[in-house]
Coordinates of C-alpha atoms in Angstrom, one line a residue:
Chain A
M17 CA 31.9 95.6 123.1
K18 CA 34.2 93.1 121.4
N19 CA 35.3 95.7 119.0
N20 CA 36.1 98.1 121.8
R21 CA 38.2 95.5 123.6
Q22 CA 40.0 94.8 120.4
K23 CA 40.8 98.4 120.0
Q24 CA 42.1 98.6 123.6
I25 CA 44.4 95.6 123.0
N26 CA 45.7 97.2 119.8
R27 CA 46.5 100.4 121.6
L28 CA 48.2 98.4 124.4
N29 CA 50.2 96.5 121.8
R30 CA 51.3 99.7 120.1
M31 CA 52.4 101.2 123.5
L32 CA 54.3 98.0 124.3
I33 CA 56.1 98.3 120.9
Y34 CA 57.1 101.9 121.6
V35 CA 58.3 101.0 125.1
I36 CA 60.5 98.2 123.8
L37 CA 61.9 100.3 120.9
I38 CA 62.6 103.2 123.1
F39 CA 64.4 101.0 125.6
F40 CA 66.5 99.5 122.8
S41 CA 67.3 102.8 121.2
V42 CA 68.4 104.1 124.6
V43 CA 70.8 101.1 124.9
S44 CA 72.0 101.7 121.4
L45 CA 72.6 105.5 121.9
L46 CA 73.9 105.3 125.5
P47 CA 77.6 104.9 124.5
L48 CA 77.4 107.9 122.2
Y49 CA 75.7 109.9 124.9
W50 CA 78.4 108.9 127.3
V51 CA 81.0 110.2 124.9
F52 CA 79.4 113.7 124.8
S53 CA 78.5 113.7 128.5
T54 CA 82.0 112.8 129.7
S55 CA 83.6 115.2 127.2
M56 CA 81.8 118.1 128.9
Q57 CA 81.9 116.8 132.5
L58 CA 83.5 119.1 135.1
D59 CA 87.0 118.1 136.0
H60 CA 89.0 119.6 138.9
Y61 CA 86.1 121.9 139.7
Q62 CA 86.4 124.1 142.9
D63 CA 83.6 126.2 144.3
I64 CA 84.1 128.6 147.2
D65 CA 82.7 126.2 149.8
M66 CA 84.9 123.3 148.7
E67 CA 88.1 122.4 150.4
R68 CA 89.7 120.8 147.3
P69 CA 88.7 120.5 143.7
V70 CA 86.3 117.7 142.7
S71 CA 86.2 115.8 139.5
Y72 CA 82.7 114.7 138.4
V73 CA 84.3 112.6 135.6
D74 CA 85.1 109.7 137.8
S75 CA 82.9 110.4 140.8
N76 CA 80.8 107.8 142.5
P77 CA 77.9 107.6 141.8
P78 CA 78.5 108.7 138.2
K79 CA 77.0 112.0 137.1
M80 CA 74.7 111.1 134.2
Y81 CA 74.9 114.6 132.6
P82 CA 77.5 117.4 132.5
M83 CA 77.3 119.0 135.9
G84 CA 78.6 122.3 134.5
F85 CA 75.3 122.9 132.8
K86 CA 73.4 122.7 136.1
L87 CA 76.0 124.6 138.2
Y88 CA 76.2 127.3 135.5
F89 CA 72.4 127.8 135.7
E90 CA 72.5 128.0 139.5
H91 CA 75.3 130.6 139.6
W92 CA 73.4 132.6 136.9
K93 CA 70.3 132.6 139.1
E94 CA 72.3 133.6 142.2
A95 CA 74.1 136.3 140.3
R96 CA 70.8 137.8 139.2
E97 CA 69.4 137.6 142.8
A98 CA 72.6 139.3 144.0
E99 CA 72.2 142.1 141.4
K100 CA 68.6 142.6 142.5
V101 CA 69.6 143.3 146.1
G102 CA 72.5 145.4 144.9
D103 CA 75.3 143.1 146.2
S104 CA 77.7 143.7 143.3
E105 CA 80.6 141.8 145.0
L106 CA 78.5 138.6 145.3
A107 CA 77.3 139.0 141.8
E108 CA 80.8 139.4 140.6
H109 CA 81.7 136.2 142.4
H110 CA 79.0 134.3 140.7
R111 CA 79.9 135.7 137.3
G112 CA 83.4 134.6 137.9
M113 CA 82.2 131.1 138.8
M114 CA 80.2 131.0 135.6
S115 CA 83.2 131.7 133.4
H116 CA 85.2 129.2 135.5
I117 CA 82.6 126.6 134.8
I118 CA 82.6 127.4 131.1
D119 CA 86.4 127.1 131.0
N120 CA 86.4 123.9 132.9
T121 CA 83.6 122.3 130.8
F122 CA 85.4 123.0 127.5
Y123 CA 89.1 123.1 128.4
T124 CA 89.9 119.7 126.9
F125 CA 88.4 120.7 123.5
K126 CA 90.7 123.7 123.6
S127 CA 93.7 121.6 124.6
L128 CA 93.0 119.1 121.7
F129 CA 93.5 122.0 119.3
T130 CA 96.5 123.6 121.0
N131 CA 98.4 120.6 122.4
H132 CA 97.3 117.7 120.2
D133 CA 96.8 119.1 116.7
I134 CA 93.3 117.7 116.2
G135 CA 92.5 120.4 113.7
R136 CA 95.3 119.0 111.5
W137 CA 94.0 115.4 111.8
F138 CA 90.5 116.7 110.9
I139 CA 91.8 118.4 107.8
N140 CA 93.8 115.4 106.8
S141 CA 90.8 113.0 107.2
L142 CA 88.6 115.4 105.3
Y143 CA 90.8 116.1 102.3
I144 CA 91.8 112.4 101.9
A145 CA 88.1 111.3 102.1
V146 CA 87.1 114.0 99.6
I147 CA 89.8 113.2 97.1
V148 CA 89.1 109.4 97.3
T149 CA 85.3 109.9 97.1
F150 CA 85.5 112.0 93.9
G151 CA 88.1 109.7 92.4
I152 CA 86.0 106.7 93.1
L153 CA 82.8 108.3 91.8
L154 CA 84.6 109.2 88.5
F155 CA 86.5 106.0 87.9
D156 CA 83.8 103.6 89.1
S157 CA 81.0 105.3 87.2
M158 CA 83.1 105.2 84.0
A159 CA 83.8 101.5 84.5
G160 CA 80.3 100.7 85.7
Y161 CA 78.8 102.5 82.6
V162 CA 80.7 100.5 80.0
L163 CA 80.3 97.3 81.9
A164 CA 76.6 97.7 82.0
K165 CA 75.8 99.4 78.7
K166 CA 78.5 98.4 76.1
R167 CA 79.3 95.1 74.5
F168 CA 82.9 94.5 73.8
P169 CA 85.2 91.4 73.9
G170 CA 86.4 90.6 77.4
R171 CA 83.8 92.6 79.2
D172 CA 82.4 89.7 81.2
V173 CA 85.8 88.4 82.0
I174 CA 87.0 91.7 83.4
F175 CA 83.8 92.1 85.4
W176 CA 84.1 88.6 86.8
I177 CA 87.7 89.1 87.8
I178 CA 87.0 92.4 89.6
I179 CA 84.0 91.1 91.4
S180 CA 85.6 87.9 92.5
T181 CA 88.2 89.9 94.5
M182 CA 85.4 91.5 96.5
M183 CA 85.3 88.3 98.6
I184 CA 89.0 88.6 99.5
P185 CA 89.4 90.2 102.9
G186 CA 91.5 93.4 102.8
Q187 CA 94.0 91.9 105.3
V188 CA 95.4 89.6 102.6
T189 CA 96.9 92.5 100.8
L190 CA 98.4 94.2 103.8
V191 CA 101.9 92.7 103.7
P192 CA 102.5 93.0 99.9
M193 CA 101.0 96.5 99.9
F194 CA 103.3 97.5 102.7
I195 CA 106.3 96.2 100.8
M196 CA 105.1 97.9 97.6
I197 CA 104.3 101.3 99.3
R198 CA 107.7 101.1 101.0
D199 CA 109.6 100.4 97.8
L200 CA 107.7 103.1 96.0
G201 CA 109.0 105.5 98.7
L202 CA 105.4 106.4 99.7
M203 CA 105.7 105.3 103.3
D204 CA 104.4 107.9 105.8
T205 CA 102.7 109.9 103.0
H206 CA 99.0 110.4 102.2
W207 CA 99.5 108.7 98.8
A208 CA 99.9 105.5 100.8
L209 CA 96.2 105.9 101.8
I210 CA 94.8 107.5 98.7
L211 CA 96.0 105.1 96.1
P212 CA 94.9 101.8 97.7
D213 CA 91.5 103.4 98.7
L214 CA 91.0 104.5 95.1
S215 CA 91.3 100.9 94.0
M216 CA 88.3 99.6 96.1
V217 CA 86.0 97.6 93.7
F218 CA 82.7 97.7 95.5
G219 CA 81.7 100.9 93.6
V220 CA 82.2 99.2 90.2
F221 CA 79.7 96.6 91.2
L222 CA 77.3 99.2 92.6
M223 CA 77.6 101.5 89.6
R224 CA 77.1 98.7 87.1
Q225 CA 73.9 97.7 88.9
Y226 CA 72.7 101.3 88.8
M227 CA 73.6 101.9 85.2
Y228 CA 71.2 99.1 84.1
S229 CA 68.3 101.3 85.2
I230 CA 69.3 104.0 82.7
P231 CA 67.3 103.6 79.5
D232 CA 69.3 102.6 76.4
E233 CA 67.2 104.9 74.3
L234 CA 68.7 108.1 75.9
I235 CA 72.2 106.9 75.2
E236 CA 71.4 105.9 71.7
A237 CA 69.7 109.3 71.1
A238 CA 72.8 111.1 72.2
K239 CA 74.9 109.0 69.9
I240 CA 72.6 109.8 67.0
D241 CA 72.9 113.5 67.8
G242 CA 76.6 113.1 67.2
A243 CA 77.8 113.2 70.8
S244 CA 81.2 111.6 71.5
E245 CA 81.5 108.7 73.9
W246 CA 82.8 111.0 76.6
K247 CA 80.2 113.6 76.0
T248 CA 77.4 110.9 76.2
Y249 CA 78.8 109.7 79.5
W250 CA 79.4 113.2 80.9
K251 CA 76.2 114.9 79.8
V252 CA 73.7 112.1 79.6
V253 CA 74.7 109.2 81.8
L254 CA 76.2 110.9 84.8
P255 CA 73.2 113.2 85.4
L256 CA 70.9 110.2 85.3
A257 CA 73.1 108.3 87.7
K258 CA 73.0 111.0 90.3
P259 CA 71.1 109.1 93.0
G260 CA 73.4 106.1 92.6
L261 CA 76.4 108.4 92.7
A262 CA 75.2 110.0 95.9
A263 CA 74.8 106.7 97.6
L264 CA 78.2 105.4 96.5
G265 CA 79.8 108.8 97.4
I266 CA 78.4 108.7 100.9
F267 CA 79.6 105.1 101.5
T268 CA 83.0 105.8 100.1
F269 CA 83.3 108.9 102.3
M270 CA 82.3 107.0 105.4
N271 CA 84.6 104.1 104.7
V272 CA 87.6 106.3 104.1
W273 CA 86.8 108.6 107.0
N274 CA 86.6 105.7 109.4
S275 CA 89.4 103.5 107.9
F276 CA 91.9 102.5 110.6
L277 CA 93.9 99.4 110.1
W278 CA 95.9 100.5 107.0
P279 CA 96.4 104.1 108.2
I280 CA 98.0 103.0 111.5
I281 CA 100.4 100.8 109.6
V282 CA 101.6 103.4 107.1
L283 CA 101.4 106.7 109.0
N284 CA 104.0 107.7 111.5
S285 CA 104.3 111.4 111.6
A286 CA 101.8 113.1 113.9
E287 CA 101.1 115.9 111.4
L288 CA 100.0 113.3 108.8
H289 CA 97.6 111.5 111.1
T290 CA 94.0 111.0 110.2
L291 CA 91.3 111.3 113.0
P292 CA 91.1 107.6 113.9
V293 CA 94.9 107.3 113.9
G294 CA 95.2 110.5 116.0
L295 CA 92.6 109.2 118.5
K296 CA 94.6 106.0 118.9
T297 CA 97.8 107.9 119.7
L298 CA 95.8 110.2 122.0
Q299 CA 94.5 107.1 123.9
D300 CA 98.0 105.5 124.0
A301 CA 99.5 108.7 125.6
N302 CA 96.6 109.7 127.9
L303 CA 95.1 106.5 129.1
A304 CA 93.7 108.0 132.3
S305 CA 92.4 111.4 131.1
F306 CA 88.9 110.2 130.3
K307 CA 87.6 113.7 129.7
L308 CA 90.3 114.5 127.1
L309 CA 89.8 111.1 125.4
M310 CA 86.0 111.5 125.2
S311 CA 86.4 115.1 123.9
G312 CA 88.6 113.8 121.1
A313 CA 86.1 111.1 120.4
A314 CA 83.2 113.6 120.4
L315 CA 84.9 115.9 118.0
A316 CA 85.7 113.0 115.7
A317 CA 82.1 111.7 115.9
I318 CA 80.3 114.9 115.1
P319 CA 81.1 115.2 111.3
M320 CA 79.8 111.7 110.5
I321 CA 76.7 112.2 112.6
V322 CA 75.9 115.4 110.9
I323 CA 76.6 113.9 107.4
F324 CA 74.3 111.0 108.3
L325 CA 71.5 113.2 109.5
I326 CA 71.6 115.3 106.4
F327 CA 72.0 112.5 103.8
Q328 CA 70.0 109.8 105.6
R329 CA 68.0 108.7 102.6
Y330 CA 71.1 108.1 100.5
F331 CA 72.5 105.8 103.2
V332 CA 69.3 103.7 103.0
K333 CA 69.5 103.8 99.2
G334 CA 73.1 102.7 99.1
L335 CA 72.5 99.8 101.5
T336 CA 69.6 98.4 99.5
L337 CA 71.3 99.0 96.2
G338 CA 74.4 97.1 97.3
G339 CA 72.4 94.2 98.5
V340 CA 70.3 93.8 95.3
K341 CA 71.0 90.4 93.7
E342 CA 71.0 90.0 90.0
Chain B
M107 CA 59.7 95.0 76.8
D108 CA 59.2 93.7 73.2
G109 CA 58.5 97.2 72.0
S110 CA 61.7 98.6 73.4
E111 CA 63.7 95.6 72.0
A112 CA 62.4 96.4 68.6
L113 CA 63.2 100.1 69.0
K114 CA 66.8 99.2 70.0
E115 CA 67.1 97.0 66.9
E116 CA 66.0 100.0 64.8
I117 CA 68.4 102.6 66.2
Q118 CA 71.2 100.2 66.6
P119 CA 71.7 98.6 63.2
N120 CA 75.1 97.2 64.1
R121 CA 73.6 95.1 66.9
K122 CA 73.6 92.0 64.8
E123 CA 77.3 92.4 64.2
N124 CA 77.8 92.5 67.9
K125 CA 76.4 89.0 68.3
K126 CA 79.3 87.8 66.1
V127 CA 81.6 88.4 69.0
H128 CA 80.6 85.1 70.4
E129 CA 81.7 83.3 67.2
P130 CA 85.2 82.0 67.3
N131 CA 86.5 84.3 64.6
K132 CA 89.7 86.0 65.6
R133 CA 89.6 88.8 63.0
N134 CA 86.2 89.7 64.1
I135 CA 87.2 90.0 67.8
W136 CA 90.1 92.2 66.8
Q137 CA 87.7 94.4 64.9
E138 CA 85.3 94.5 67.7
M139 CA 88.0 95.6 70.1
K140 CA 89.1 98.3 67.8
K141 CA 85.6 99.6 67.3
N142 CA 85.0 99.6 71.1
Y143 CA 88.3 101.3 72.0
A144 CA 86.4 103.9 73.9
S145 CA 85.0 101.3 76.3
Y146 CA 88.5 100.1 77.1
L147 CA 89.6 103.7 77.7
F148 CA 86.7 104.1 80.1
L149 CA 87.9 101.1 82.0
T150 CA 91.6 102.0 82.0
P151 CA 91.9 104.1 85.2
K152 CA 90.1 101.6 87.4
L153 CA 91.9 98.7 85.8
I154 CA 95.3 100.2 86.5
L155 CA 94.5 100.9 90.1
F156 CA 92.9 97.4 90.5
T157 CA 95.9 95.7 89.0
M158 CA 98.4 97.7 91.1
F159 CA 96.7 97.6 94.4
I160 CA 94.5 94.5 94.4
A161 CA 95.4 91.9 91.8
I162 CA 99.2 92.1 92.2
P163 CA 99.1 92.2 96.0
V164 CA 96.7 89.3 96.2
I165 CA 99.0 87.1 94.1
W166 CA 102.0 88.4 95.9
A167 CA 100.5 87.5 99.2
L168 CA 100.1 83.9 98.0
V169 CA 103.7 83.8 96.9
L170 CA 104.9 85.4 100.2
S171 CA 103.1 82.9 102.2
F172 CA 105.5 80.2 100.9
Q173 CA 108.6 82.3 101.5
E174 CA 110.7 83.4 104.4
Y175 CA 111.0 87.1 103.9
R176 CA 114.5 88.6 104.2
V177 CA 115.0 92.3 104.1
T178 CA 118.6 92.2 103.0
E179 CA 119.0 89.2 100.8
S180 CA 116.5 87.6 98.4
N181 CA 113.6 85.7 99.9
I182 CA 113.7 82.0 100.0
F183 CA 111.0 79.5 99.4
V184 CA 110.2 77.4 102.4
G185 CA 107.2 75.5 101.1
L186 CA 104.4 75.0 103.6
Q187 CA 106.6 75.9 106.6
N188 CA 104.7 79.2 107.4
Y189 CA 101.4 77.3 107.3
I190 CA 102.7 74.6 109.5
A191 CA 104.2 77.1 111.9
S192 CA 100.9 78.9 112.1
F193 CA 98.9 75.9 113.0
E194 CA 101.5 74.7 115.5
S195 CA 101.6 78.1 117.3
T196 CA 99.5 78.2 120.5
M197 CA 98.8 81.9 119.9
F198 CA 97.4 81.3 116.4
K199 CA 95.2 78.5 117.7
K200 CA 94.0 80.8 120.5
A201 CA 93.3 83.6 118.0
L202 CA 91.4 81.1 115.8
W203 CA 89.3 79.8 118.7
N204 CA 88.6 83.4 120.0
T205 CA 87.6 84.7 116.6
F206 CA 85.3 81.6 116.1
R207 CA 83.7 82.1 119.6
F208 CA 83.2 85.8 118.9
T209 CA 81.6 85.1 115.6
I210 CA 79.3 82.2 116.7
V211 CA 77.8 84.3 119.5
T212 CA 77.6 87.8 117.9
V213 CA 76.4 87.0 114.4
P214 CA 73.2 85.1 115.3
F215 CA 72.5 87.5 118.2
N216 CA 72.9 90.6 116.0
I217 CA 70.8 89.2 113.1
I218 CA 68.0 87.9 115.3
S219 CA 67.9 91.2 117.2
A220 CA 68.0 93.2 113.9
L221 CA 65.0 91.1 112.6
I222 CA 63.0 91.7 115.8
I223 CA 63.8 95.4 115.9
A224 CA 62.9 95.8 112.2
S225 CA 59.7 93.9 112.7
L226 CA 58.7 96.2 115.5
I227 CA 59.6 99.3 113.5
F228 CA 57.9 98.3 110.3
P229 CA 54.3 98.7 111.3
L230 CA 54.8 102.2 112.7
G231 CA 54.1 105.5 111.0
K232 CA 56.6 107.1 108.7
L233 CA 57.8 109.6 111.3
S234 CA 58.5 107.0 114.0
Q235 CA 60.0 104.7 111.5
N236 CA 62.5 107.3 110.4
F237 CA 63.3 108.2 114.0
F238 CA 64.0 104.7 115.2
R239 CA 65.9 103.8 112.0
S240 CA 68.2 106.7 112.6
A241 CA 68.6 105.9 116.3
F242 CA 69.6 102.3 115.5
Y243 CA 71.8 103.3 112.5
L244 CA 73.7 106.1 114.2
P245 CA 76.2 103.9 116.0
T246 CA 77.0 102.2 112.7
V247 CA 78.2 105.4 111.0
T248 CA 80.4 106.3 114.0
S249 CA 83.9 105.0 113.7
M250 CA 84.6 101.8 115.7
V251 CA 87.6 103.6 117.1
I252 CA 85.3 106.0 118.9
I253 CA 82.9 103.3 120.0
A254 CA 85.8 101.2 121.4
M255 CA 87.2 104.2 123.3
V256 CA 83.9 104.8 125.1
W257 CA 83.3 101.2 125.8
R258 CA 86.8 100.9 127.3
W259 CA 85.9 103.8 129.5
M260 CA 82.5 102.3 130.5
Y261 CA 84.3 99.0 131.3
N262 CA 86.9 100.7 133.5
Y263 CA 87.4 98.8 136.7
D264 CA 87.5 101.7 139.1
F265 CA 85.3 104.5 137.6
G266 CA 83.5 102.8 134.7
L267 CA 79.7 103.2 134.3
F268 CA 79.1 99.4 134.3
N269 CA 80.7 98.8 137.6
H270 CA 78.8 101.7 139.1
I271 CA 75.6 100.2 137.8
L272 CA 76.6 96.8 139.3
G273 CA 77.3 98.6 142.5
W274 CA 73.8 99.9 142.7
A275 CA 72.5 96.3 142.4
G276 CA 74.9 95.3 145.2
I277 CA 77.1 93.3 142.9
E278 CA 80.9 93.4 143.2
S279 CA 82.9 95.2 140.6
V280 CA 84.1 93.2 137.7
N281 CA 87.5 93.7 136.1
W282 CA 85.9 93.4 132.6
L283 CA 88.8 93.8 130.3
G284 CA 91.6 93.0 132.8
Q285 CA 91.1 89.3 133.5
S286 CA 91.3 86.5 130.9
N287 CA 88.0 84.8 131.7
S288 CA 85.9 87.9 131.2
A289 CA 87.8 90.0 128.6
L290 CA 86.5 88.2 125.5
W291 CA 83.0 88.1 126.9
A292 CA 83.1 91.8 127.5
L293 CA 84.0 92.3 123.8
I294 CA 81.2 89.9 122.8
I295 CA 78.6 91.7 125.0
M296 CA 79.7 95.0 123.5
Q297 CA 79.3 93.7 119.9
C298 CA 75.8 92.4 120.8
L299 CA 74.7 95.7 122.2
I300 CA 75.9 97.7 119.2
P301 CA 72.8 97.6 117.0
F302 CA 73.3 95.9 113.6
G303 CA 72.2 99.0 111.7
V304 CA 72.8 97.6 108.3
G305 CA 70.7 94.6 109.1
I306 CA 67.8 96.7 110.4
I307 CA 67.7 98.9 107.3
M308 CA 68.0 95.9 104.9
Y309 CA 65.2 94.0 106.7
L310 CA 63.0 97.1 106.6
A311 CA 63.5 97.4 102.9
S312 CA 62.8 93.8 102.3
M313 CA 59.7 93.8 104.5
G314 CA 58.4 96.7 102.3
A315 CA 58.7 94.4 99.3
I316 CA 56.5 91.6 100.7
S317 CA 53.0 91.7 99.1
K318 CA 50.2 92.8 101.4
N319 CA 47.9 90.3 99.9
L320 CA 49.7 87.5 101.6
Y321 CA 48.9 89.0 105.0
E322 CA 45.3 89.7 104.1
A323 CA 44.8 86.1 103.0
A324 CA 46.4 84.9 106.2
T325 CA 44.2 87.2 108.3
I326 CA 41.1 85.8 106.5
D327 CA 42.3 82.3 107.3
G328 CA 42.5 83.3 110.9
A329 CA 46.3 83.5 111.5
G330 CA 47.3 86.0 114.2
P331 CA 50.2 88.4 113.9
I332 CA 52.7 86.1 115.5
K333 CA 51.8 83.2 113.1
Q334 CA 52.0 85.6 110.2
W335 CA 55.4 86.7 111.3
L336 CA 56.6 83.1 111.7
Y337 CA 55.1 81.7 108.5
I338 CA 55.1 84.6 106.1
T339 CA 57.6 87.3 107.1
I340 CA 60.5 85.1 108.2
P341 CA 60.5 82.7 105.2
L342 CA 60.2 85.5 102.7
L343 CA 63.1 87.4 104.3
K344 CA 65.3 84.3 104.0
P345 CA 67.4 85.7 101.1
T346 CA 68.0 88.9 103.1
T347 CA 68.9 86.9 106.2
L348 CA 71.4 84.8 104.3
Y349 CA 73.0 88.0 102.8
L350 CA 73.2 89.5 106.2
V351 CA 74.6 86.3 107.8
I352 CA 77.5 86.3 105.3
L353 CA 78.1 90.0 105.5
S354 CA 78.4 90.0 109.3
T355 CA 80.3 86.7 109.4
I356 CA 82.9 88.2 107.2
G357 CA 83.0 91.3 109.2
S358 CA 83.2 89.4 112.4
F359 CA 86.1 87.2 111.3
Q360 CA 88.0 90.5 110.6
V361 CA 87.4 92.0 114.1
F362 CA 90.4 94.2 114.9
T363 CA 89.7 97.8 115.9
Q364 CA 88.1 96.9 119.3
I365 CA 91.0 94.5 120.1
I366 CA 93.8 97.0 119.5
M367 CA 91.9 99.9 121.1
M368 CA 90.6 98.0 124.2
T369 CA 92.8 95.0 125.1
G370 CA 95.7 94.7 122.7
G371 CA 94.9 91.0 122.5
G372 CA 95.4 90.5 126.2
P373 CA 95.4 89.6 129.0
D374 CA 97.6 86.7 128.1
G375 CA 96.1 86.2 124.6
A376 CA 92.6 85.9 125.9
T377 CA 91.3 88.4 123.3
E378 CA 93.7 87.7 120.5
T379 CA 92.0 87.5 117.2
L380 CA 93.1 86.5 113.7
V381 CA 93.4 90.0 112.2
H382 CA 95.1 91.4 115.3
L383 CA 97.6 88.5 115.2
I384 CA 98.3 89.2 111.5
Y385 CA 98.9 92.8 112.4
K386 CA 101.2 91.9 115.2
T387 CA 103.1 89.3 113.2
G388 CA 103.5 91.5 110.2
F389 CA 104.1 94.9 111.6
R390 CA 105.4 94.4 115.1
D391 CA 107.6 91.3 114.4
F392 CA 108.0 92.1 110.7
D393 CA 107.7 88.4 109.9
F394 CA 106.1 89.0 106.5
G395 CA 106.0 85.4 105.3
L396 CA 104.2 84.2 108.4
A397 CA 101.8 87.1 108.3
A398 CA 101.0 86.4 104.7
A399 CA 100.3 82.8 105.4
Q400 CA 98.0 83.7 108.3
S401 CA 96.1 86.1 106.1
V402 CA 95.7 83.4 103.4
I403 CA 94.3 81.1 106.1
L404 CA 91.9 83.8 107.1
F405 CA 90.9 84.1 103.4
G406 CA 90.4 80.4 103.2
I407 CA 88.1 80.3 106.2
I408 CA 86.1 83.2 104.8
L409 CA 86.0 81.6 101.4
I410 CA 84.6 78.3 102.9
F411 CA 81.9 80.2 104.7
S412 CA 81.1 82.3 101.6
V413 CA 80.8 79.3 99.3
I414 CA 78.4 77.5 101.7
Q415 CA 76.5 80.8 101.8
F416 CA 76.3 81.3 98.0
R417 CA 75.2 77.7 97.5
M418 CA 72.3 78.4 99.9
L419 CA 71.5 81.6 98.1
R420 CA 71.4 80.0 94.7
H421 CA 69.4 77.1 96.0
D422 CA 66.8 79.5 97.1
D423 CA 66.3 81.2 93.7

């Protein structure tokens, strides 16, 4: 009896936990859902029985999902009915409405590519993030490797100096870096983003932590086999550091992809914008076109969401690696 | 461990020589440096970038903060004038106070909610664990620019989601971002409702590292799950908590993206924050000296908090 009651209480507890967690995850995901929902909401939609076009984007009460999906399905059903009874004119009408709905649902996405150059921003963001990620992986693993595995005069001093700057907020260097980039003639170029990003030091710390886990014996064995320092690093150390590299790579990519404050300071030309900068100019110029803004936000959000879902375990790994204390 | 140490001694006969590095013998150090030239080469690319884009700018910022920056002529040293001007300006004081209020509410809220959510996720099966972890971490990988854009839209006075929801409950619409007594609170509420994904993942990892024996012993002693949570889980998670507190405090002091995307510091400075003010001083008014001083003050505040934090961390070990 008692055991049975205990079981019931346990099951109840479990249910309660799920209810609470589902509620919180809905709250946490609602804004993202609202981005996608608004981006595909019907805007200036007009059916045959309507006097003037309606917009579901700012209707009251708000439509909680893209109305186009529902209306498309309805017209599709009616078109089939009409075909069944042989009323080809009516079927034609419904087919026309279907394509009207499709156009209306996705027209802002099209406009982002044709009128706002979002494709360009995407490519800029992508290639900058890729260059910085690979540069960081190479330089930081080289530095982390010798800082963890070699003994040489000055090693600890160098490490200490690099690490102590990790506490300095990036805003401190904004003004001097602005003057420097301007005097180097790099203002409004992508070099102004790539060079400072390549100098981030977090990866040195993370790589050094990771390199400690590589057995000294393997490095020594390579040396005995006559491998040069570079070959040892390239052929022995790097392959063993792959999980650490993956974690660092993903975090670097995410940071660069999402970086905002510095890019809005140094980038002016629209064709050089990265996605976050482009989104800001989009918002500044189209404050009231919610559908357009949310379409831009949706397109910009998709790549990071996809990357996160694919490489999830490396995100977890990178977070826990970075947090490990010595 | 002893075995591998011995092995290292065997295959690395010059190890004993390495120890001489610590002796104050100049010739030996020079020789050591020459012998390890490859290590220095490995460090060179990062060191050049670090010097150019971090070390020099940091020192330069300090120098600039004591200067009045002139574009045409050379800069002149003005002593502490930029610092005095900062603390005398009402906008700076407002920014300081707003940043402080933002931090003092959001950091504890985010950390406590991350701890509670992680505690609820931890006992679940692997599949549900993964699902909820992703659900709570997804907003963290999304750019704050995107999050700010949609929150601005949800806070919209006429058509925003929140005012519609309030309308269903019969409550009058609120001009969330448009009036000075609610704008900062709107931003604080937003920050509280964005899950602290990093915190949840770190807590989950740390919970996995707590020995099960402790809980078994507590169960035998008759402690219920809540007591176990209060007296075992929370104390043992303390290092993680402290790490997260400092991480999110630093992040919170640097709040910027929401401000520029949602309010621009307004209305009437009600949402002005330190970093947004630095941005405005430096790159709208081009008062580089003053902006540098403000950023050094920001660093000072963060440093004070960090030192307190590191003290507590060390005390724990």
